[in-house]
C-alpha atoms as a printed R data frame, in Angstrom:
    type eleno elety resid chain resno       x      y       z
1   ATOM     1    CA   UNK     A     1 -57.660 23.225 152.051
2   ATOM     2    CA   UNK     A     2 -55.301 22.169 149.498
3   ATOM     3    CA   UNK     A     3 -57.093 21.832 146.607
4   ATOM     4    CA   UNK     A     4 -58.331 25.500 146.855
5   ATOM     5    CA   UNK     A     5 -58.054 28.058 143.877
6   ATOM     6    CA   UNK     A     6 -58.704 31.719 143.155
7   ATOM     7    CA   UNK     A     7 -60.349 32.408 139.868
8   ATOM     8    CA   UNK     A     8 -62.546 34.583 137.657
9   ATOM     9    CA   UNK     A     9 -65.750 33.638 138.637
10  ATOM    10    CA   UNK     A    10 -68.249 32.075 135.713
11  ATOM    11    CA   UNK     A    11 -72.351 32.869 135.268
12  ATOM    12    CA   UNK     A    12 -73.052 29.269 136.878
13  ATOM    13    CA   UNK     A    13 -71.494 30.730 140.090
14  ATOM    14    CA   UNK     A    14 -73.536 33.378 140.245
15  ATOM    15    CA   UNK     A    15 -76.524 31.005 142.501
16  ATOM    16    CA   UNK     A    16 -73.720 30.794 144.808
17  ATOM    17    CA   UNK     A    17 -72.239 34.085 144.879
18  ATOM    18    CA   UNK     A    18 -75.077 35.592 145.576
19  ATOM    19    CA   UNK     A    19 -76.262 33.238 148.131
20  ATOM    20    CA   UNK     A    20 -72.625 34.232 149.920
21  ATOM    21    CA   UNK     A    21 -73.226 38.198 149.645
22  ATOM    22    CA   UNK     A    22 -77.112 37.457 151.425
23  ATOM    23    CA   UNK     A    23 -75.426 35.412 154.345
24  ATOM    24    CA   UNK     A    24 -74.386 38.024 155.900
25  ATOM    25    CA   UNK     A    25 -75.329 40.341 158.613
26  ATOM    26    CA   UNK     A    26 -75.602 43.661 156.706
27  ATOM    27    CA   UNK     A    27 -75.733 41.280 153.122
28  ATOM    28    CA   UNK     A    28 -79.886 40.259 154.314
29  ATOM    29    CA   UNK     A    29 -80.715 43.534 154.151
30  ATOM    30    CA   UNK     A    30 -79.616 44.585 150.958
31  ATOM    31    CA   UNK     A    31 -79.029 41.384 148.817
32  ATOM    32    CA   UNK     A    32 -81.611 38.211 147.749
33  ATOM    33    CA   UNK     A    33 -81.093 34.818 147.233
34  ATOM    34    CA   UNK     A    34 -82.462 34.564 143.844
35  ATOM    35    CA   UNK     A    35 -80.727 35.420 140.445
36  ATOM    36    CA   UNK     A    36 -82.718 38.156 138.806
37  ATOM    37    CA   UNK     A    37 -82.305 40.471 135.690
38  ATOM    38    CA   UNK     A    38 -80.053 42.974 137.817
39  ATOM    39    CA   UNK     A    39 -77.750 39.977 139.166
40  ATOM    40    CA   UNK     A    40 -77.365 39.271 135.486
41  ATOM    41    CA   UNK     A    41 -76.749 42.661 133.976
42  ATOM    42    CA   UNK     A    42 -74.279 43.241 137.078
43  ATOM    43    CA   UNK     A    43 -72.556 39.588 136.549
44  ATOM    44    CA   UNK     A    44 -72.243 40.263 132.754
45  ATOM    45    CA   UNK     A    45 -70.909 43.701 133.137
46  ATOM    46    CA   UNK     A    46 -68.258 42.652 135.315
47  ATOM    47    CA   UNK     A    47 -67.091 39.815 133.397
48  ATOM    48    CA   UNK     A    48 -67.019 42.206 130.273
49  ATOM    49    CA   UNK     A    49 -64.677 44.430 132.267
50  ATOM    50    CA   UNK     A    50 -60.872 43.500 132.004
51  ATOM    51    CA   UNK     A    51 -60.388 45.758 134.998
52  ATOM    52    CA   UNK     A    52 -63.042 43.824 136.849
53  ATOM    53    CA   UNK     A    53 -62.763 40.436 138.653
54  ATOM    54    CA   UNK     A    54 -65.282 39.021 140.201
55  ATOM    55    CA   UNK     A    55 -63.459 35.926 142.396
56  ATOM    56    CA   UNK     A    56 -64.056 32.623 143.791
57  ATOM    57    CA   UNK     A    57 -62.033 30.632 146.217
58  ATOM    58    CA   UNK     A    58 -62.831 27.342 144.765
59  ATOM    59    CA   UNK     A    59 -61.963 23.786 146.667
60  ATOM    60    CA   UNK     A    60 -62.634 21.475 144.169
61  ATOM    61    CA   UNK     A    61 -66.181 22.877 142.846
62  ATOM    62    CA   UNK     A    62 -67.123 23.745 146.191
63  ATOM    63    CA   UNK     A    63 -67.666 27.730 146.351
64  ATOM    64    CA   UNK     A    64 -66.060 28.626 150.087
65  ATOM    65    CA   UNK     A    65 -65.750 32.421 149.253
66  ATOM    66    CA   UNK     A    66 -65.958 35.641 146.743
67  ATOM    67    CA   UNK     A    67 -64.974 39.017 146.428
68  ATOM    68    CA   UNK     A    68 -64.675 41.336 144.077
69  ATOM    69    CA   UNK     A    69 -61.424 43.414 142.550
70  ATOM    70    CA   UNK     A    70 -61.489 46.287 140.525
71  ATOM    71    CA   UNK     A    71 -58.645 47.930 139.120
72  ATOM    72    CA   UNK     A    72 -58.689 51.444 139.247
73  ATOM    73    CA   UNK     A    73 -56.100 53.957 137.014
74  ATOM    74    CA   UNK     A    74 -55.171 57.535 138.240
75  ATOM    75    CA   UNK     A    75 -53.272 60.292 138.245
76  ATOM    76    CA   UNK     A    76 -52.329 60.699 141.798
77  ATOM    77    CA   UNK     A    77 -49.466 59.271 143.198
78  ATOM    78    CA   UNK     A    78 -47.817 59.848 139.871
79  ATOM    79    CA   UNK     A    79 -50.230 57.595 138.011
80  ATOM    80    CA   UNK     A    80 -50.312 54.632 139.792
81  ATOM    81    CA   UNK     A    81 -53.230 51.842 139.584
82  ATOM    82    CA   UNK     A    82 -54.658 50.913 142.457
83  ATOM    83    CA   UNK     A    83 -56.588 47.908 143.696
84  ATOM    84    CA   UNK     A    84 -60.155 48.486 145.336
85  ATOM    85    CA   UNK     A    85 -61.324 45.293 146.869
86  ATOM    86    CA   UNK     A    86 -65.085 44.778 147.643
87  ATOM    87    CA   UNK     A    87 -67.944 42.277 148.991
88  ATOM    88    CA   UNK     A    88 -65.677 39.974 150.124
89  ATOM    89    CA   UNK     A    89 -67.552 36.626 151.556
90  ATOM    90    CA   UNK     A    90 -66.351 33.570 153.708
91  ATOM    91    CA   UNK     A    91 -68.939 30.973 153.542
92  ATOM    92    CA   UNK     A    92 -70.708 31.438 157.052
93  ATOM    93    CA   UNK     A    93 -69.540 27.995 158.432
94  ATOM    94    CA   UNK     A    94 -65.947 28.506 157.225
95  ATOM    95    CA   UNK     A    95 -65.442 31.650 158.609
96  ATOM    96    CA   UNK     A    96 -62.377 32.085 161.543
97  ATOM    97    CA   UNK     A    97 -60.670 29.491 159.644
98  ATOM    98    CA   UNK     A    98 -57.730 31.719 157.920
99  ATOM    99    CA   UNK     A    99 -60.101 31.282 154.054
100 ATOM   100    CA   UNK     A   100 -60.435 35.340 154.459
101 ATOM   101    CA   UNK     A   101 -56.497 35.992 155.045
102 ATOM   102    CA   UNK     A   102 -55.614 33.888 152.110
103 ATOM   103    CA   UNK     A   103 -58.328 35.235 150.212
104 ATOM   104    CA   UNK     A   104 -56.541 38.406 150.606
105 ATOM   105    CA   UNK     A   105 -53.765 37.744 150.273
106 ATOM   106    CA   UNK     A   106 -53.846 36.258 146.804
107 ATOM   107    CA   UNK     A   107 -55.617 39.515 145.852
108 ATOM   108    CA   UNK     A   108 -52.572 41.483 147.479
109 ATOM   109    CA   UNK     A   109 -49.986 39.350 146.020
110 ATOM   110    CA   UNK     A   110 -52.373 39.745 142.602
111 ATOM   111    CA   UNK     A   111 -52.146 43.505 142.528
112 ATOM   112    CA   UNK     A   112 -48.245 43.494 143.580
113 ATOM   113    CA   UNK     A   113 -47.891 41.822 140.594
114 ATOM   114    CA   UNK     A   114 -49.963 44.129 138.225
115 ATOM   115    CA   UNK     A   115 -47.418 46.762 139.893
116 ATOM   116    CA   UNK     A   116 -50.626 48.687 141.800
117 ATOM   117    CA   UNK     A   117 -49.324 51.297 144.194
118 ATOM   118    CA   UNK     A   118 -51.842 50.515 146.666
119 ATOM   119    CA   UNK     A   119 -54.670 48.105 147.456
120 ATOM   120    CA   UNK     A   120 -57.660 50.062 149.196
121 ATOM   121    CA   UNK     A   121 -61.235 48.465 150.493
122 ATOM   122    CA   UNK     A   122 -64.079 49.807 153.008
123 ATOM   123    CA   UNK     A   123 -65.385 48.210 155.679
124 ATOM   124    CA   UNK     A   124 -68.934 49.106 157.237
125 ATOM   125    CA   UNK     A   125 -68.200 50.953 160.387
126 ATOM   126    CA   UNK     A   126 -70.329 48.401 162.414
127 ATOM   127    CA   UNK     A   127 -67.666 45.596 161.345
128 ATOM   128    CA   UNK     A   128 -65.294 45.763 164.545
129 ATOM   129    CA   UNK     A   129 -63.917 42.142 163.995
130 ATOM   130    CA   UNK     A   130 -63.540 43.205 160.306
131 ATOM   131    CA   UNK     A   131 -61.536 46.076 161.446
132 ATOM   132    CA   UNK     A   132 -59.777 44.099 163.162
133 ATOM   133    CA   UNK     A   133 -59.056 41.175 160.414
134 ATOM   134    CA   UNK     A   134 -57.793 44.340 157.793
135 ATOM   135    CA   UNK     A   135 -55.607 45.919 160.653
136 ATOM   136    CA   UNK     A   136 -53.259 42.381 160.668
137 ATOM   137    CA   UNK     A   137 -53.227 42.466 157.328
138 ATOM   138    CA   UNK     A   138 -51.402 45.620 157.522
139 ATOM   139    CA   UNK     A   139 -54.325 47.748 156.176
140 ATOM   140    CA   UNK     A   140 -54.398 51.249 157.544
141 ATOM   141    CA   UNK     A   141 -57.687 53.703 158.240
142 ATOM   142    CA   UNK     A   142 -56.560 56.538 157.098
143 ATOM   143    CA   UNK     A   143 -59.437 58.138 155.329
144 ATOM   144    CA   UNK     A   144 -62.749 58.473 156.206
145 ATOM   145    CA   UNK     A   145 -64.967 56.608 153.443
146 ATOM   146    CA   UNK     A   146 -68.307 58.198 152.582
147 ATOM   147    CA   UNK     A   147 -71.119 57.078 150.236
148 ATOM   148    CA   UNK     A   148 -74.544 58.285 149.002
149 ATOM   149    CA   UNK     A   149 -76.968 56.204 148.274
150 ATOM   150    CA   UNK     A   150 -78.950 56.944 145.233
């Protein structure tokens, strides 16, 4: 793919962004297919957010992927930044095709260069081959995640 780019993502993506988050085992459960008010409000929020980027991999119009990168300050590890990286998406025909590992590692290079001390992510436990794909990247589970859904 060499016309592919990484960029900010724009409201017209949004149809397909969304479309990528439902194609997904765990995403049909939880995500639709349809923009709606909340896809807005979320979309608009995000793109109002300098420490928010919701991106595209983008061959030449063509939407192949997403995922989302927030930048987080602190004041542990001596207050360093640190990159959280969420709902990332291949398109499901594209997947096992290496769009994922370059995918990530723009967004690694991308927070190298902000000068973030560390780039974190979760992964639903189910997600063995996604375990797998963050393990060769070098990503390490060394805490145990935990949410509560509201």
């Amino acid at each position: 793919m060499t016309d592919l780019i990484f960029r900010d993502a724009v409201r017209a993506d949004l149809p397909a962004v969304i479309a990528l988050l439902a194609d997904d085992v765990l995403g049909k459960a939880r995500d639709f297919t349809e923009v709606d008010d909340a896809y807005e409000k979320a979309f608009a929020e995000i793109d109002a957010d300098p420490r928010n980027h919701l991106v595209v991999a983008d061959a030449g119009g063509e939407l192949l992927g997403c995922m989302q990168i927030t930048y987080i300050p602190g004041l542990g590890r001596h207050g360093a930044e640190r990159s959280l990286i969420e709902s990332v998406r291949v398109r499901s025909d594209l997947r096992g095709r290496g769009l994922g590992r370059q995918m990530m590692t723009w967004a690694i290079d991308q927070a190298r260069q902000r000068g973030c001390a560390l780039v974190q992510l979760t992964t639903d436990k189910t997600r063995a081959d996604a375990h797998r794909f963050y393990r060769n990247l070098g990503f390490v589970a060394s805490h145990e995640g935990m949410k509560l859904p509201l």
